[in-house]
PDB file of C-alpha atoms and ligand atoms in Angstrom:
ATOM      1  CA  UNK A   1     -38.735 303.663   8.568  1.00 97.00           C
ATOM      2  CA  UNK A   2     -40.357 305.802  11.004  1.00 98.00           C
ATOM      3  CA  UNK A   3     -37.492 307.532   9.777  1.00 97.00           C
ATOM      4  CA  UNK A   4     -36.382 307.762   6.806  1.00 98.00           C
ATOM      5  CA  UNK A   5     -40.389 305.613   5.171  1.00 98.00           C
ATOM      6  CA  UNK A   6     -38.281 304.269   2.341  1.00 98.00           C
ATOM      7  CA  UNK A   7     -35.828 301.507   3.013  1.00 98.00           C
ATOM      8  CA  UNK A   8     -33.414 299.724   0.242  1.00 98.00           C
ATOM      9  CA  UNK A   9     -32.698 296.013   1.303  1.00 98.00           C
ATOM     10  CA  UNK A  10     -29.665 294.997  -1.939  1.00 98.00           C
ATOM     11  CA  UNK A  11     -28.998 291.182  -2.446  1.00 98.00           C
ATOM     12  CA  UNK A  12     -32.250 290.049  -1.816  1.00 98.00           C
ATOM     13  CA  UNK A  13     -31.969 286.796  -3.694  1.00 98.00           C
ATOM     14  CA  UNK A  14     -36.524 285.430  -2.291  1.00 98.00           C
ATOM     15  CA  UNK A  15     -38.921 283.368  -3.589  1.00 98.00           C
ATOM     16  CA  UNK A  16     -42.362 285.194  -3.769  1.00 98.00           C
ATOM     17  CA  UNK A  17     -42.972 282.929   0.184  1.00 98.00           C
ATOM     18  CA  UNK A  18     -39.837 283.691   1.585  1.00 98.00           C
ATOM     19  CA  UNK A  19     -41.425 287.626   0.088  1.00 98.00           C
ATOM     20  CA  UNK A  20     -44.820 287.232   2.252  1.00 98.00           C
ATOM     21  CA  UNK A  21     -43.734 285.460   5.282  1.00 98.00           C
ATOM     22  CA  UNK A  22     -41.347 288.530   5.794  1.00 98.00           C
ATOM     23  CA  UNK A  23     -43.982 290.875   4.764  1.00 98.00           C
ATOM     24  CA  UNK A  24     -46.288 289.741   7.574  1.00 98.00           C
ATOM     25  CA  UNK A  25     -44.200 290.799  10.457  1.00 98.00           C
ATOM     26  CA  UNK A  26     -45.164 294.744   9.558  1.00 98.00           C
ATOM     27  CA  UNK A  27     -48.660 293.466   9.932  1.00 98.00           C
ATOM     28  CA  UNK A  28     -52.119 292.097   7.990  1.00 98.00           C
ATOM     29  CA  UNK A  29     -51.460 291.512   4.616  1.00 98.00           C
ATOM     30  CA  UNK A  30     -53.136 292.987   1.484  1.00 97.00           C
ATOM     31  CA  UNK A  31     -54.370 290.616  -1.537  1.00 95.00           C
ATOM     32  CA  UNK A  32     -54.353 292.521  -5.153  1.00 93.00           C
ATOM     33  CA  UNK A  33     -57.355 292.534  -5.631  1.00 89.00           C
ATOM     34  CA  UNK A  34     -56.765 296.247  -7.704  1.00 89.00           C
ATOM     35  CA  UNK A  35     -54.907 294.105  -9.847  1.00 88.00           C
ATOM     36  CA  UNK A  36     -56.496 294.155 -13.367  1.00 88.00           C
ATOM     37  CA  UNK A  37     -56.187 290.651 -13.973  1.00 84.00           C
ATOM     38  CA  UNK A  38     -58.762 287.747 -13.442  1.00 79.00           C
ATOM     39  CA  UNK A  39     -57.742 285.753 -10.711  1.00 80.00           C
ATOM     40  CA  UNK A  40     -57.662 282.545 -13.306  1.00 82.00           C
ATOM     41  CA  UNK A  41     -55.327 284.587 -15.756  1.00 86.00           C
ATOM     42  CA  UNK A  42     -52.440 285.449 -13.104  1.00 92.00           C
ATOM     43  CA  UNK A  43     -49.122 284.825 -13.664  1.00 95.00           C
ATOM     44  CA  UNK A  44     -48.593 285.239  -9.584  1.00 96.00           C
ATOM     45  CA  UNK A  45     -50.531 284.582  -6.605  1.00 95.00           C
ATOM     46  CA  UNK A  46     -52.953 286.715  -4.765  1.00 95.00           C
ATOM     47  CA  UNK A  47     -50.616 287.286  -2.131  1.00 96.00           C
ATOM     48  CA  UNK A  48     -48.494 289.252  -4.675  1.00 97.00           C
ATOM     49  CA  UNK A  49     -49.032 292.183  -6.924  1.00 97.00           C
ATOM     50  CA  UNK A  50     -47.762 292.016 -10.095  1.00 96.00           C
ATOM     51  CA  UNK A  51     -45.364 295.170 -11.073  1.00 97.00           C
ATOM     52  CA  UNK A  52     -44.200 293.592 -14.879  1.00 97.00           C
ATOM     53  CA  UNK A  53     -44.902 293.696 -18.489  1.00 97.00           C
ATOM     54  CA  UNK A  54     -45.346 290.286 -18.710  1.00 97.00           C
ATOM     55  CA  UNK A  55     -48.621 287.561 -19.344  1.00 94.00           C
ATOM     56  CA  UNK A  56     -48.388 284.059 -17.967  1.00 93.00           C
ATOM     57  CA  UNK A  57     -46.339 282.999 -20.115  1.00 94.00           C
ATOM     58  CA  UNK A  58     -43.497 285.357 -18.821  1.00 95.00           C
ATOM     59  CA  UNK A  59     -43.589 286.939 -22.125  1.00 96.00           C
ATOM     60  CA  UNK A  60     -43.786 290.356 -22.745  1.00 97.00           C
ATOM     61  CA  UNK A  61     -47.573 291.955 -23.169  1.00 96.00           C
ATOM     62  CA  UNK A  62     -48.216 293.301 -26.485  1.00 97.00           C
ATOM     63  CA  UNK A  63     -48.094 297.282 -26.412  1.00 96.00           C
ATOM     64  CA  UNK A  64     -52.146 297.406 -26.815  1.00 96.00           C
ATOM     65  CA  UNK A  65     -52.515 295.314 -24.055  1.00 95.00           C
ATOM     66  CA  UNK A  66     -55.370 296.300 -21.775  1.00 95.00           C
ATOM     67  CA  UNK A  67     -53.447 294.928 -17.981  1.00 94.00           C
ATOM     68  CA  UNK A  68     -50.071 297.185 -19.940  1.00 95.00           C
ATOM     69  CA  UNK A  69     -51.945 300.141 -20.454  1.00 96.00           C
ATOM     70  CA  UNK A  70     -54.138 299.697 -17.039  1.00 96.00           C
ATOM     71  CA  UNK A  71     -50.145 299.172 -15.457  1.00 96.00           C
ATOM     72  CA  UNK A  72     -48.595 302.259 -16.620  1.00 97.00           C
ATOM     73  CA  UNK A  73     -50.382 304.499 -14.779  1.00 97.00           C
ATOM     74  CA  UNK A  74     -48.083 303.899 -11.883  1.00 98.00           C
ATOM     75  CA  UNK A  75     -46.251 306.404 -13.266  1.00 98.00           C
ATOM     76  CA  UNK A  76     -48.564 309.011 -12.337  1.00 98.00           C
ATOM     77  CA  UNK A  77     -47.708 310.007  -8.279  1.00 98.00           C
ATOM     78  CA  UNK A  78     -49.866 307.869  -5.729  1.00 98.00           C
ATOM     79  CA  UNK A  79     -49.531 305.601  -2.627  1.00 98.00           C
ATOM     80  CA  UNK A  80     -51.010 302.022  -3.386  1.00 98.00           C
ATOM     81  CA  UNK A  81     -54.446 301.759  -1.867  1.00 98.00           C
ATOM     82  CA  UNK A  82     -55.440 304.707  -1.615  1.00 98.00           C
ATOM     83  CA  UNK A  83     -58.681 303.877  -3.497  1.00 98.00           C
ATOM     84  CA  UNK A  84     -59.501 300.584  -0.754  1.00 98.00           C
ATOM     85  CA  UNK A  85     -61.578 301.642   2.386  1.00 96.00           C
ATOM     86  CA  UNK A  86     -58.701 300.953   4.286  1.00 98.00           C
ATOM     87  CA  UNK A  87     -54.941 301.188   2.201  1.00 98.00           C
ATOM     88  CA  UNK A  88     -52.066 300.430   1.911  1.00 98.00           C
ATOM     89  CA  UNK A  89     -49.696 300.749   5.113  1.00 98.00           C
ATOM     90  CA  UNK A  90     -45.991 299.415   3.610  1.00 98.00           C
ATOM     91  CA  UNK A  91     -45.364 298.283   0.183  1.00 98.00           C
ATOM     92  CA  UNK A  92     -42.314 295.977  -0.565  1.00 98.00           C
ATOM     93  CA  UNK A  93     -41.319 295.328  -3.748  1.00 98.00           C
ATOM     94  CA  UNK A  94     -38.496 293.044  -5.066  1.00 98.00           C
ATOM     95  CA  UNK A  95     -37.118 293.710  -8.405  1.00 98.00           C
ATOM     96  CA  UNK A  96     -36.253 289.605 -10.273  1.00 98.00           C
ATOM     97  CA  UNK A  97     -35.918 291.490 -13.309  1.00 98.00           C
ATOM     98  CA  UNK A  98     -35.001 293.855 -14.195  1.00 98.00           C
ATOM     99  CA  UNK A  99     -33.743 296.580 -17.073  1.00 96.00           C
ATOM    100  CA  UNK A 100     -30.700 297.751 -17.550  1.00 96.00           C
ATOM    101  CA  UNK A 101     -32.003 301.309 -18.611  1.00 96.00           C
ATOM    102  CA  UNK A 102     -34.259 303.289 -17.445  1.00 97.00           C
ATOM    103  CA  UNK A 103     -37.405 302.095 -14.753  1.00 98.00           C
ATOM    104  CA  UNK A 104     -36.891 303.721 -12.226  1.00 98.00           C
ATOM    105  CA  UNK A 105     -39.115 304.169  -8.931  1.00 98.00           C
ATOM    106  CA  UNK A 106     -39.247 307.891  -7.264  1.00 99.00           C
ATOM    107  CA  UNK A 107     -40.133 308.379  -4.200  1.00 99.00           C
ATOM    108  CA  UNK A 108     -41.121 311.586  -2.436  1.00 99.00           C
ATOM    109  CA  UNK A 109     -41.394 312.675   1.150  1.00 98.00           C
ATOM    110  CA  UNK A 110     -45.384 314.836   1.578  1.00 98.00           C
ATOM    111  CA  UNK A 111     -43.479 314.794   5.666  1.00 98.00           C
ATOM    112  CA  UNK A 112     -41.303 317.733   4.409  1.00 98.00           C
ATOM    113  CA  UNK A 113     -44.028 319.131   1.693  1.00 98.00           C
ATOM    114  CA  UNK A 114     -45.914 319.081   4.393  1.00 98.00           C
ATOM    115  CA  UNK A 115     -43.381 321.608   7.272  1.00 98.00           C
ATOM    116  CA  UNK A 116     -42.714 323.454   3.657  1.00 98.00           C
ATOM    117  CA  UNK A 117     -46.253 324.472   2.723  1.00 98.00           C
ATOM    118  CA  UNK A 118     -47.327 328.222   3.800  1.00 98.00           C
ATOM    119  CA  UNK A 119     -49.480 328.094   7.067  1.00 98.00           C
ATOM    120  CA  UNK A 120     -53.159 329.423   5.320  1.00 98.00           C
ATOM    121  CA  UNK A 121     -52.105 326.133   2.536  1.00 98.00           C
ATOM    122  CA  UNK A 122     -52.012 323.972   5.767  1.00 98.00           C
ATOM    123  CA  UNK A 123     -55.015 325.088   7.700  1.00 98.00           C
ATOM    124  CA  UNK A 124     -56.631 324.928   4.245  1.00 98.00           C
ATOM    125  CA  UNK A 125     -56.088 321.480   3.346  1.00 98.00           C
ATOM    126  CA  UNK A 126     -56.478 320.196   7.003  1.00 98.00           C
ATOM    127  CA  UNK A 127     -60.056 319.295   6.432  1.00 98.00           C
ATOM    128  CA  UNK A 128     -60.609 317.965   3.279  1.00 98.00           C
ATOM    129  CA  UNK A 129     -61.939 314.516   1.851  1.00 98.00           C
ATOM    130  CA  UNK A 130     -60.672 313.141  -1.149  1.00 98.00           C
ATOM    131  CA  UNK A 131     -62.557 310.640  -3.294  1.00 98.00           C
ATOM    132  CA  UNK A 132     -60.064 307.912  -5.153  1.00 98.00           C
ATOM    133  CA  UNK A 133     -60.804 305.239  -7.394  1.00 98.00           C
ATOM    134  CA  UNK A 134     -58.717 303.786  -9.733  1.00 97.00           C
ATOM    135  CA  UNK A 135     -61.162 304.961 -12.559  1.00 97.00           C
ATOM    136  CA  UNK A 136     -59.716 308.230 -12.149  1.00 98.00           C
ATOM    137  CA  UNK A 137     -55.781 307.298 -12.024  1.00 98.00           C
ATOM    138  CA  UNK A 138     -56.832 305.499 -15.166  1.00 98.00           C
ATOM    139  CA  UNK A 139     -58.279 308.559 -16.436  1.00 97.00           C
ATOM    140  CA  UNK A 140     -56.458 310.673 -16.680  1.00 97.00           C
ATOM    141  CA  UNK A 141     -54.474 308.187 -19.112  1.00 98.00           C
ATOM    142  CA  UNK A 142     -57.259 307.749 -20.407  1.00 97.00           C
ATOM    143  CA  UNK A 143     -57.677 304.527 -19.646  1.00 96.00           C
ATOM    144  CA  UNK A 144     -62.140 304.531 -19.843  1.00 92.00           C
ATOM    145  CA  UNK A 145     -63.076 301.407 -20.589  1.00 90.00           C
ATOM    146  CA  UNK A 146     -64.226 299.330 -17.370  1.00 94.00           C
ATOM    147  CA  UNK A 147     -66.905 297.331 -17.199  1.00 94.00           C
ATOM    148  CA  UNK A 148     -69.806 297.152 -15.163  1.00 95.00           C
ATOM    149  CA  UNK A 149     -68.168 294.679 -12.398  1.00 94.00           C
ATOM    150  CA  UNK A 150     -64.771 297.171 -12.593  1.00 94.00           C
ATOM    151  CA  UNK A 151     -66.607 300.421 -11.659  1.00 95.00           C
ATOM    152  CA  UNK A 152     -68.318 298.104  -9.220  1.00 95.00           C
ATOM    153  CA  UNK A 153     -65.311 296.555  -7.390  1.00 93.00           C
ATOM    154  CA  UNK A 154     -63.169 300.548  -7.659  1.00 95.00           C
ATOM    155  CA  UNK A 155     -66.212 302.884  -6.595  1.00 97.00           C
ATOM    156  CA  UNK A 156     -65.161 305.898  -4.746  1.00 98.00           C
ATOM    157  CA  UNK A 157     -63.451 305.649  -1.342  1.00 98.00           C
ATOM    158  CA  UNK A 158     -62.931 308.756   0.535  1.00 98.00           C
ATOM    159  CA  UNK A 159     -59.260 309.595   2.480  1.00 98.00           C
ATOM    160  CA  UNK A 160     -58.535 312.704   4.612  1.00 98.00           C
ATOM    161  CA  UNK A 161     -55.649 314.892   2.688  1.00 98.00           C
ATOM    162  CA  UNK A 162     -53.645 315.308   5.713  1.00 98.00           C
ATOM    163  CA  UNK A 163     -52.403 312.510   7.453  1.00 98.00           C
ATOM    164  CA  UNK A 164     -51.016 311.723  11.317  1.00 98.00           C
ATOM    165  CA  UNK A 165     -48.209 309.452  11.529  1.00 97.00           C
ATOM    166  CA  UNK A 166     -49.582 307.739  14.264  1.00 96.00           C
ATOM    167  CA  UNK A 167     -45.584 307.465  16.200  1.00 96.00           C
ATOM    168  CA  UNK A 168     -43.874 310.196  14.602  1.00 97.00           C
ATOM    169  CA  UNK A 169     -47.471 312.820  15.413  1.00 97.00           C
ATOM    170  CA  UNK A 170     -45.891 314.254  12.376  1.00 98.00           C
ATOM    171  CA  UNK A 171     -48.410 315.634   9.639  1.00 98.00           C
ATOM    172  CA  UNK A 172     -47.997 314.247   5.860  1.00 98.00           C
ATOM    173  CA  UNK A 173     -49.889 314.808   2.838  1.00 98.00           C
ATOM    174  CA  UNK A 174     -51.837 312.259   1.029  1.00 98.00           C
ATOM    175  CA  UNK A 175     -51.518 312.407  -2.402  1.00 98.00           C
ATOM    176  CA  UNK A 176     -51.521 309.816  -4.765  1.00 98.00           C
ATOM    177  CA  UNK A 177     -53.297 309.986  -8.839  1.00 98.00           C
ATOM    178  CA  UNK A 178     -56.877 308.013  -7.680  1.00 98.00           C
ATOM    179  CA  UNK A 179     -57.779 310.809  -6.371  1.00 98.00           C
ATOM    180  CA  UNK A 180     -59.973 312.005  -8.187  1.00 98.00           C
ATOM    181  CA  UNK A 181     -62.056 315.491  -6.505  1.00 98.00           C
ATOM    182  CA  UNK A 182     -61.950 316.453  -3.036  1.00 98.00           C
ATOM    183  CA  UNK A 183     -65.786 315.926  -1.088  1.00 98.00           C
ATOM    184  CA  UNK A 184     -68.121 319.521  -1.581  1.00 98.00           C
ATOM    185  CA  UNK A 185     -65.812 321.013  -4.592  1.00 98.00           C
ATOM    186  CA  UNK A 186     -66.241 321.273  -7.869  1.00 98.00           C
ATOM    187  CA  UNK A 187     -63.907 318.884 -10.063  1.00 98.00           C
ATOM    188  CA  UNK A 188     -61.946 321.158 -11.994  1.00 98.00           C
ATOM    189  CA  UNK A 189     -61.181 323.507  -8.145  1.00 98.00           C
ATOM    190  CA  UNK A 190     -60.027 320.026  -6.557  1.00 98.00           C
ATOM    191  CA  UNK A 191     -58.359 318.174  -9.508  1.00 98.00           C
ATOM    192  CA  UNK A 192     -56.632 321.390  -9.628  1.00 98.00           C
ATOM    193  CA  UNK A 193     -55.658 322.495  -6.616  1.00 98.00           C
ATOM    194  CA  UNK A 194     -54.555 318.722  -6.488  1.00 98.00           C
ATOM    195  CA  UNK A 195     -52.257 319.034  -8.844  1.00 98.00           C
ATOM    196  CA  UNK A 196     -50.445 322.500  -7.583  1.00 98.00           C
ATOM    197  CA  UNK A 197     -50.225 320.549  -4.068  1.00 98.00           C
ATOM    198  CA  UNK A 198     -48.885 317.686  -6.280  1.00 98.00           C
ATOM    199  CA  UNK A 199     -46.492 320.444  -7.887  1.00 98.00           C
ATOM    200  CA  UNK A 200     -45.472 321.324  -4.595  1.00 98.00           C
ATOM    201  CA  UNK A 201     -44.291 318.426  -3.260  1.00 98.00           C
ATOM    202  CA  UNK A 202     -43.134 316.170  -5.890  1.00 98.00           C
ATOM    203  CA  UNK A 203     -39.679 318.999  -5.856  1.00 98.00           C
ATOM    204  CA  UNK A 204     -35.749 317.691  -6.779  1.00 98.00           C
ATOM    205  CA  UNK A 205     -35.204 318.189  -3.110  1.00 98.00           C
ATOM    206  CA  UNK A 206     -38.144 316.111  -1.902  1.00 98.00           C
ATOM    207  CA  UNK A 207     -37.076 313.257  -3.927  1.00 98.00           C
ATOM    208  CA  UNK A 208     -35.151 309.385  -3.713  1.00 98.00           C
ATOM    209  CA  UNK A 209     -34.982 308.498  -7.297  1.00 98.00           C
ATOM    210  CA  UNK A 210     -33.641 304.542  -6.837  1.00 98.00           C
ATOM    211  CA  UNK A 211     -32.355 302.614 -10.093  1.00 98.00           C
ATOM    212  CA  UNK A 212     -33.100 299.227  -9.280  1.00 98.00           C
ATOM    213  CA  UNK A 213     -30.407 296.205  -9.309  1.00 98.00           C
ATOM    214  CA  UNK A 214     -31.840 292.861  -9.519  1.00 98.00           C
ATOM    215  CA  UNK A 215     -32.574 291.143  -5.892  1.00 98.00           C
ATOM    216  CA  UNK A 216     -32.696 295.005  -4.785  1.00 98.00           C
ATOM    217  CA  UNK A 217     -35.883 294.694  -1.554  1.00 99.00           C
ATOM    218  CA  UNK A 218     -37.253 298.381  -1.174  1.00 99.00           C
ATOM    219  CA  UNK A 219     -39.760 298.509   1.400  1.00 98.00           C
ATOM    220  CA  UNK A 220     -41.449 302.308   1.514  1.00 98.00           C
ATOM    221  CA  UNK A 221     -44.571 304.056   4.333  1.00 98.00           C
ATOM    222  CA  UNK A 222     -47.690 304.666   1.607  1.00 98.00           C
ATOM    223  CA  UNK A 223     -49.091 306.667   4.675  1.00 98.00           C
ATOM    224  CA  UNK A 224     -46.073 309.384   3.614  1.00 98.00           C
ATOM    225  CA  UNK A 225     -44.858 308.236   0.988  1.00 98.00           C
ATOM    226  CA  UNK A 226     -45.920 309.335  -2.693  1.00 98.00           C
ATOM    227  CA  UNK A 227     -44.472 307.317  -5.436  1.00 98.00           C
ATOM    228  CA  UNK A 228     -43.994 306.843  -9.516  1.00 98.00           C
ATOM    229  CA  UNK A 229     -42.779 304.250 -11.656  1.00 98.00           C
ATOM    230  CA  UNK A 230     -40.376 306.086 -15.114  1.00 98.00           C
ATOM    231  CA  UNK A 231     -40.896 305.477 -18.155  1.00 98.00           C
ATOM    232  CA  UNK A 232     -38.513 301.972 -19.544  1.00 97.00           C
ATOM    233  CA  UNK A 233     -38.127 300.875 -23.089  1.00 96.00           C
ATOM    234  CA  UNK A 234     -41.574 298.909 -23.199  1.00 91.00           C
ATOM    235  CA  UNK A 235     -40.754 295.899 -25.675  1.00 94.00           C
ATOM    236  CA  UNK A 236     -37.543 294.926 -22.577  1.00 96.00           C
ATOM    237  CA  UNK A 237     -38.944 292.838 -19.577  1.00 98.00           C
ATOM    238  CA  UNK A 238     -38.734 294.328 -16.038  1.00 98.00           C
ATOM    239  CA  UNK A 239     -40.387 292.211 -13.005  1.00 98.00           C
ATOM    240  CA  UNK A 240     -41.510 293.164 -10.013  1.00 98.00           C
ATOM    241  CA  UNK A 241     -42.765 291.669  -7.274  1.00 98.00           C
ATOM    242  CA  UNK A 242     -44.442 293.429  -4.520  1.00 98.00           C
ATOM    243  CA  UNK A 243     -46.302 292.415  -0.927  1.00 98.00           C
ATOM    244  CA  UNK A 244     -48.936 294.839   0.698  1.00 98.00           C
ATOM    245  CA  UNK A 245     -49.094 294.648   3.991  1.00 98.00           C
ATOM    246  CA  UNK A 246     -52.879 297.342   4.796  1.00 98.00           C
ATOM    247  CA  UNK A 247     -53.015 300.230   7.008  1.00 98.00           C
ATOM    248  CA  UNK A 248     -55.189 299.241  10.252  1.00 96.00           C
ATOM    249  CA  UNK A 249     -58.378 300.985   9.356  1.00 96.00           C
ATOM    250  CA  UNK A 250     -59.173 303.985   7.079  1.00 97.00           C
ATOM    251  CA  UNK A 251     -57.543 307.331   7.395  1.00 97.00           C
ATOM    252  CA  UNK A 252     -60.844 308.538   7.958  1.00 96.00           C
ATOM    253  CA  UNK A 253     -60.669 306.998  11.719  1.00 97.00           C
ATOM    254  CA  UNK A 254     -57.430 308.007  12.398  1.00 95.00           C
ATOM    255  CA  UNK A 255     -57.057 310.639  14.270  1.00 92.00           C
ATOM    256  CA  UNK A 256     -55.716 313.804  12.385  1.00 93.00           C
TER     257      UNK A 256
HETATM  258  C1  OGA B   1     -45.564 299.411  -6.803  1.00 70.93           C
HETATM  259  C2  OGA B   1     -45.634 300.293  -7.599  1.00 70.93           C
HETATM  260  C3  OGA B   1     -43.744 301.529  -9.379  1.00 70.93           C
HETATM  261  C4  OGA B   1     -42.572 301.136 -10.535  1.00 70.93           C
HETATM  262  O1  OGA B   1     -44.907 298.557  -6.985  1.00 70.93           O
HETATM  263  O2  OGA B   1     -46.354 300.249  -6.462  1.00 70.93           O
HETATM  264  O3  OGA B   1     -46.494 301.648  -8.211  1.00 70.93           O
HETATM  265  O4  OGA B   1     -41.315 301.574 -10.415  1.00 70.93           O
HETATM  266  N1  OGA B   1     -43.738 300.548  -8.920  1.00 70.93           N
HETATM  267  O5  OGA B   1     -42.900 299.784 -10.684  1.00 70.93           O
HETATM  268 MN1   MN B   2     -46.500 301.537  -6.339  1.00 70.93          MN
END
C-alpha cells in the first residue's frame, strides 16, 4: 500500500462479514453515514457502503431515483469521506456484480502529481485549507435538493490541500469533488484553482484504470489517490460493496 497505493486481489469470493473482518486489520472502521439512504431502507448493513444502482429488493433504481442521482457524483474525482473531519484512510471495494462494458474505476496518484508541480505552485498550495462537503460535490451536478437534516449532517469540514504520508513522508495533493472552496479565497477563484490542479493531477500518466471482473477486491489509500467511477448503461446492474477504514485524525491535526 505504501508503494503502489492501490492493490488488486482477483478471485476473492467473500461475503460482507469476511470483507469487514479483513478490513478491520488496517485500522478503525467507518460506518456508512455518507450514504443518502435512510438506515431502515438500506439494502446493506451500516458497515458497508452500498456502491450499486440497486434498491432494497435488488432491482435497478429508476432513472430519476434520488439515491441514484446522488450516487452519480462518484463519477467526479474524489477521495472517500473527505467530507468527514476525520476522512477515510483505506477503501476496500468488492465486485459482486459487474457490467460487461463500462463502469471502470480510475485512480490518480496525487504524490506523482505533487512532484510534477512547479515549485511556485507547490509553495502556493502548501498552507491552503479547503472546505469539503457532499453538498458541494452533488451541487456540481445540479443535485441541490437537500433536507435541513442533510445540510446539518454534511456541514463543510476543513481539510489541508497538501498532505504528508505518515509512513513514506511523501507529499501529495488532497483533491476531491467535495472541496467547494479554499478558506479565505473568493469562491470562483478557489474553484478555478482547484479545477486547474485537478486537470494537472489527472493526466493519463498519473492514472490507473481498473476494469472490473466479478470478485475483484480493490484496496486503495485515499490519502494519496483520487478516484472516480466511469459511465455504464444505467439499466444494467452493477453491485460493488465497500468497507472503509478511517484515518487516525483530521488532516489539520496531521503534521505537514
Ligand atoms: C467508491 C467509489 C467508484 C466506482 O466505492 O468509493 O468511488 O467505480 N467507487 O464505483
Ligand atoms: Mn469513492
